[in-house]
Amino acid sequence: MIKSFVGGVIAATAFVMLSSSAIAGPEVVKGPAAEPDCFAPWAADTQFFKYPKKDGPYRIALANGYIANTWRIQMIQTAKAYAAQPDVAKKLKEFKVVSTGEDVPAQISAINNFIDSGFDAIVVNAQNPTAFGPVIKRAKEAGVILVAFDNILDTKDAINVNVDQKGLGELWGKWLVSHVPNGGKVLEVRGVAGTSVDTDRHNGIHEVLDGSGKKWEVTEVVGKWDDGVAQKATADAIATSGPFDGITGQGGDTGIVQAMIDAKHPFVPFGGETENGFRKFCAAHAADGLKCSSAGTGPAQVAVAIKTAIAALEGNVVPQSVKLPLAIVEDPNFKAGQDFFPDQSDNFFVGNSFPTCGINFTAQEIMGQTKENK
């Protein structure tokens, strides 16, 4: 009898554990999302999630990786600025930020620590899209909502928030094809190796160039989305492999143009990101040959990721994969005070509003925050 009773208790405990694990994950439901204009599904077949509702206020963490460029710094500042807004702050018991550098195991360890500490949701800019399988499983089993943005996760068990990074690369590739009509030599300044953003943008550029029927000679260098690193890499490339007929840069584009100026390299068509300094150059030197396509999504996408996490915690329906719009301006349409800001820092990324999500920031609101862990 005793043996039978103990066995029954063990079996019942196992059943409860399995049931809890099953309950922890989201229910797959029909759309649309709670805020369909903000939480737009990535594709027609994107699933919609509904997580068990939790009572707030919530403990939410941002687990960032790489920090050593202006985009990431501004992203951290934007996350803090969003968390400090009164309507958001009242929903948060705690907002924690950690940046772990390019060390993938360190970022995974940080996420594990947040899970162990009982955080309700974790927002992550992932250093590697495929290395997070075990920690994704842990988060799901613990009932912790995981939202990846920018550099997303290769999984259906977390929410991803992103722009079409491959489509962005395709846009830059098409700009070069249309503005370098006979093909030629292209300098491609890449981002951080191993990240999904760098890979997707690179693939988009090359699919367009390779499919154009024109002959291209592409020189690839690593700029890490950073002005200083990209400027040096560009200067070295011009010295060893230049001159170039066109340029594309994933970030650090102000530094790339400065390297062209320093080397007295002719201005050429350029497909690049949304830095304020880059757009200043594009407006100032369009007549000299710097014909630009400037596109991307500013660091404010972190605010959409946090908003998504809160919506999911509140039991609202959200897509498993949220698609954000690109901020695009192309020659000859660069307008001061709208597309770039002459009085603001060159390092400021333009395009930090998502009107459909009620998200908009002033430069002062963002720059008043720090980049440090908190």
Short mmCIF file of N, CA and C in Angstrom, two decimals, residues 87-171:
data_model
loop_
_atom_site.label_atom_id
_atom_site.label_comp_id
_atom_site.label_asym_id
_atom_site.label_seq_id
_atom_site.Cartn_x
_atom_site.Cartn_y
_atom_site.Cartn_z
N ASP A 87 3.38 56.19 -19.01
CA ASP A 87 2.41 55.14 -19.31
C ASP A 87 3.05 53.75 -19.30
N VAL A 88 4.36 53.71 -19.58
CA VAL A 88 5.08 52.44 -19.56
C VAL A 88 5.59 52.15 -18.15
N ALA A 89 6.16 53.16 -17.50
CA ALA A 89 6.76 52.98 -16.18
C ALA A 89 5.77 52.42 -15.17
N LYS A 90 4.50 52.81 -15.27
CA LYS A 90 3.52 52.33 -14.30
C LYS A 90 3.23 50.83 -14.47
N LYS A 91 3.63 50.27 -15.61
CA LYS A 91 3.44 48.84 -15.84
C LYS A 91 4.67 48.01 -15.46
N LEU A 92 5.75 48.68 -15.07
CA LEU A 92 7.02 48.01 -14.78
C LEU A 92 7.36 48.09 -13.30
N LYS A 93 7.62 46.95 -12.72
CA LYS A 93 8.15 46.89 -11.36
C LYS A 93 9.67 47.07 -11.40
N GLU A 94 10.28 46.53 -12.47
CA GLU A 94 11.73 46.63 -12.63
C GLU A 94 12.07 46.52 -14.10
N PHE A 95 13.02 47.34 -14.55
CA PHE A 95 13.56 47.23 -15.91
C PHE A 95 15.07 47.14 -15.80
N LYS A 96 15.62 46.03 -16.24
CA LYS A 96 17.05 45.75 -16.10
C LYS A 96 17.70 45.68 -17.47
N VAL A 97 18.91 46.24 -17.59
CA VAL A 97 19.65 46.22 -18.85
C VAL A 97 21.03 45.63 -18.62
N VAL A 98 21.41 44.66 -19.46
CA VAL A 98 22.75 44.08 -19.42
C VAL A 98 23.27 43.94 -20.84
N SER A 99 24.50 44.40 -21.08
CA SER A 99 25.20 44.19 -22.35
C SER A 99 26.41 43.32 -22.09
N THR A 100 26.56 42.26 -22.89
CA THR A 100 27.59 41.25 -22.61
C THR A 100 28.68 41.18 -23.67
N GLY A 101 28.64 42.06 -24.67
CA GLY A 101 29.68 42.03 -25.71
C GLY A 101 29.43 40.95 -26.73
N GLU A 102 30.47 40.56 -27.44
CA GLU A 102 30.34 39.59 -28.54
C GLU A 102 30.43 38.14 -28.08
N ASP A 103 30.49 37.92 -26.77
CA ASP A 103 30.60 36.58 -26.19
C ASP A 103 29.21 35.95 -26.12
N VAL A 104 28.93 35.01 -27.02
CA VAL A 104 27.60 34.39 -27.07
C VAL A 104 27.27 33.65 -25.77
N PRO A 105 28.19 32.81 -25.23
CA PRO A 105 27.87 32.14 -23.96
C PRO A 105 27.55 33.12 -22.83
N ALA A 106 28.21 34.28 -22.82
CA ALA A 106 27.93 35.27 -21.77
C ALA A 106 26.52 35.82 -21.91
N GLN A 107 26.07 36.03 -23.15
CA GLN A 107 24.71 36.51 -23.34
C GLN A 107 23.69 35.45 -22.93
N ILE A 108 23.95 34.21 -23.28
CA ILE A 108 23.07 33.11 -22.87
C ILE A 108 23.03 33.00 -21.36
N SER A 109 24.18 33.15 -20.71
CA SER A 109 24.24 33.11 -19.26
C SER A 109 23.41 34.22 -18.63
N ALA A 110 23.46 35.41 -19.23
CA ALA A 110 22.68 36.53 -18.72
C ALA A 110 21.18 36.23 -18.79
N ILE A 111 20.75 35.64 -19.92
CA ILE A 111 19.33 35.28 -20.06
C ILE A 111 18.94 34.24 -19.02
N ASN A 112 19.80 33.24 -18.83
CA ASN A 112 19.54 32.22 -17.80
C ASN A 112 19.41 32.85 -16.42
N ASN A 113 20.27 33.83 -16.14
CA ASN A 113 20.21 34.50 -14.83
C ASN A 113 18.89 35.25 -14.65
N PHE A 114 18.41 35.88 -15.73
CA PHE A 114 17.13 36.58 -15.65
C PHE A 114 15.98 35.60 -15.42
N ILE A 115 16.05 34.44 -16.08
CA ILE A 115 15.03 33.41 -15.87
C ILE A 115 15.05 32.95 -14.42
N ASP A 116 16.25 32.65 -13.90
CA ASP A 116 16.39 32.18 -12.52
C ASP A 116 15.94 33.23 -11.52
N SER A 117 16.06 34.52 -11.89
CA SER A 117 15.70 35.61 -10.98
C SER A 117 14.21 35.94 -11.03
N GLY A 118 13.47 35.23 -11.88
CA GLY A 118 12.02 35.39 -11.89
C GLY A 118 11.49 36.54 -12.71
N PHE A 119 12.25 36.99 -13.72
CA PHE A 119 11.75 38.05 -14.59
C PHE A 119 10.57 37.52 -15.42
N ASP A 120 9.65 38.42 -15.73
CA ASP A 120 8.45 38.02 -16.47
C ASP A 120 8.70 37.94 -17.97
N ALA A 121 9.57 38.81 -18.48
CA ALA A 121 9.86 38.82 -19.92
C ALA A 121 11.29 39.29 -20.12
N ILE A 122 11.91 38.79 -21.18
CA ILE A 122 13.28 39.16 -21.53
C ILE A 122 13.30 39.56 -22.99
N VAL A 123 13.81 40.75 -23.26
CA VAL A 123 13.98 41.25 -24.62
C VAL A 123 15.45 41.09 -24.97
N VAL A 124 15.74 40.54 -26.17
CA VAL A 124 17.12 40.19 -26.50
C VAL A 124 17.47 40.62 -27.92
N ASN A 125 18.66 41.19 -28.08
CA ASN A 125 19.27 41.43 -29.39
C ASN A 125 20.39 40.39 -29.50
N ALA A 126 20.11 39.31 -30.21
CA ALA A 126 20.92 38.09 -30.12
C ALA A 126 22.20 38.17 -30.94
N GLN A 127 23.30 37.69 -30.34
CA GLN A 127 24.58 37.67 -31.03
C GLN A 127 24.65 36.57 -32.09
N ASN A 128 23.82 35.55 -31.94
CA ASN A 128 23.82 34.44 -32.89
C ASN A 128 22.41 33.89 -32.97
N PRO A 129 21.86 33.71 -34.18
CA PRO A 129 20.44 33.32 -34.28
C PRO A 129 20.15 31.88 -33.90
N THR A 130 21.19 31.01 -33.89
CA THR A 130 20.93 29.57 -33.73
C THR A 130 21.48 28.98 -32.44
N ALA A 131 22.17 29.76 -31.61
CA ALA A 131 22.88 29.20 -30.45
C ALA A 131 22.06 29.19 -29.17
N PHE A 132 20.80 29.63 -29.23
CA PHE A 132 20.04 29.87 -28.02
C PHE A 132 18.99 28.81 -27.72
N GLY A 133 19.05 27.66 -28.42
CA GLY A 133 18.03 26.63 -28.26
C GLY A 133 17.72 26.25 -26.82
N PRO A 134 18.72 25.85 -26.03
CA PRO A 134 18.43 25.43 -24.65
C PRO A 134 17.82 26.53 -23.78
N VAL A 135 18.30 27.76 -23.93
CA VAL A 135 17.77 28.84 -23.08
C VAL A 135 16.36 29.25 -23.54
N ILE A 136 16.06 29.11 -24.82
CA ILE A 136 14.70 29.35 -25.31
C ILE A 136 13.75 28.33 -24.67
N LYS A 137 14.19 27.08 -24.61
CA LYS A 137 13.39 26.02 -23.99
C LYS A 137 13.16 26.31 -22.50
N ARG A 138 14.22 26.75 -21.81
CA ARG A 138 14.11 27.07 -20.39
C ARG A 138 13.11 28.20 -20.16
N ALA A 139 13.20 29.22 -21.00
CA ALA A 139 12.28 30.35 -20.85
C ALA A 139 10.84 29.90 -21.04
N LYS A 140 10.60 29.09 -22.05
CA LYS A 140 9.25 28.62 -22.31
C LYS A 140 8.72 27.80 -21.15
N GLU A 141 9.55 26.90 -20.63
CA GLU A 141 9.12 26.05 -19.51
C GLU A 141 8.87 26.85 -18.24
N ALA A 142 9.60 27.96 -18.10
CA ALA A 142 9.45 28.80 -16.91
C ALA A 142 8.33 29.82 -17.05
N GLY A 143 7.71 29.88 -18.23
CA GLY A 143 6.65 30.86 -18.45
C GLY A 143 7.18 32.26 -18.64
N VAL A 144 8.45 32.38 -19.05
CA VAL A 144 9.07 33.69 -19.29
C VAL A 144 8.93 34.01 -20.77
N ILE A 145 8.39 35.16 -21.09
CA ILE A 145 8.20 35.55 -22.48
C ILE A 145 9.52 36.10 -23.03
N LEU A 146 9.95 35.56 -24.15
CA LEU A 146 11.20 35.95 -24.78
C LEU A 146 10.88 36.66 -26.09
N VAL A 147 11.36 37.91 -26.22
CA VAL A 147 11.13 38.70 -27.42
C VAL A 147 12.48 39.10 -28.00
N ALA A 148 12.78 38.65 -29.21
CA ALA A 148 14.03 39.01 -29.88
C ALA A 148 13.74 40.09 -30.92
N PHE A 149 14.68 41.02 -31.07
CA PHE A 149 14.52 42.09 -32.05
C PHE A 149 15.85 42.35 -32.72
N ASP A 150 15.80 42.99 -33.89
CA ASP A 150 17.00 43.34 -34.66
C ASP A 150 17.73 42.07 -35.08
N ASN A 151 18.65 41.57 -34.27
CA ASN A 151 19.24 40.25 -34.52
C ASN A 151 18.37 39.23 -33.81
N ILE A 152 17.56 38.54 -34.59
CA ILE A 152 16.48 37.71 -34.03
C ILE A 152 16.95 36.28 -33.80
N LEU A 153 16.03 35.44 -33.29
CA LEU A 153 16.32 34.05 -32.97
C LEU A 153 15.67 33.13 -33.99
N ASP A 154 16.37 32.07 -34.34
CA ASP A 154 15.88 31.09 -35.30
C ASP A 154 15.00 30.09 -34.56
N THR A 155 13.78 30.51 -34.24
CA THR A 155 12.88 29.66 -33.46
C THR A 155 11.45 30.13 -33.66
N LYS A 156 10.51 29.22 -33.42
CA LYS A 156 9.09 29.56 -33.37
C LYS A 156 8.58 29.61 -31.94
N ASP A 157 9.49 29.44 -30.97
CA ASP A 157 9.11 29.41 -29.56
C ASP A 157 9.40 30.72 -28.84
N ALA A 158 9.75 31.75 -29.61
CA ALA A 158 9.91 33.10 -29.06
C ALA A 158 9.29 34.06 -30.05
N ILE A 159 9.06 35.29 -29.60
CA ILE A 159 8.53 36.32 -30.49
C ILE A 159 9.71 37.07 -31.12
N ASN A 160 9.64 37.27 -32.43
CA ASN A 160 10.66 38.04 -33.14
C ASN A 160 10.06 39.35 -33.64
N VAL A 161 10.81 40.44 -33.47
CA VAL A 161 10.41 41.77 -33.94
C VAL A 161 11.54 42.31 -34.80
N ASN A 162 11.26 42.62 -36.06
CA ASN A 162 12.37 43.01 -36.94
C ASN A 162 11.85 43.67 -38.21
N VAL A 163 12.76 44.36 -38.88
CA VAL A 163 12.51 44.77 -40.26
C VAL A 163 12.95 43.63 -41.17
N ASP A 164 12.62 43.74 -42.44
CA ASP A 164 13.07 42.76 -43.42
C ASP A 164 14.52 43.08 -43.76
N GLN A 165 15.44 42.47 -42.99
CA GLN A 165 16.86 42.80 -43.17
C GLN A 165 17.38 42.37 -44.54
N LYS A 166 16.93 41.23 -45.02
CA LYS A 166 17.34 40.81 -46.36
C LYS A 166 16.76 41.77 -47.40
N GLY A 167 15.52 42.20 -47.18
CA GLY A 167 14.90 43.16 -48.08
C GLY A 167 15.65 44.48 -48.10
N LEU A 168 16.22 44.87 -46.94
CA LEU A 168 17.02 46.09 -46.88
C LEU A 168 18.27 45.94 -47.74
N GLY A 169 18.92 44.78 -47.65
CA GLY A 169 20.07 44.53 -48.52
C GLY A 169 19.69 44.55 -49.98
N GLU A 170 18.52 44.00 -50.30
CA GLU A 170 18.04 44.02 -51.69
C GLU A 170 17.81 45.45 -52.17
N LEU A 171 17.26 46.29 -51.28
CA LEU A 171 17.04 47.69 -51.64
C LEU A 171 18.35 48.37 -52.00
#
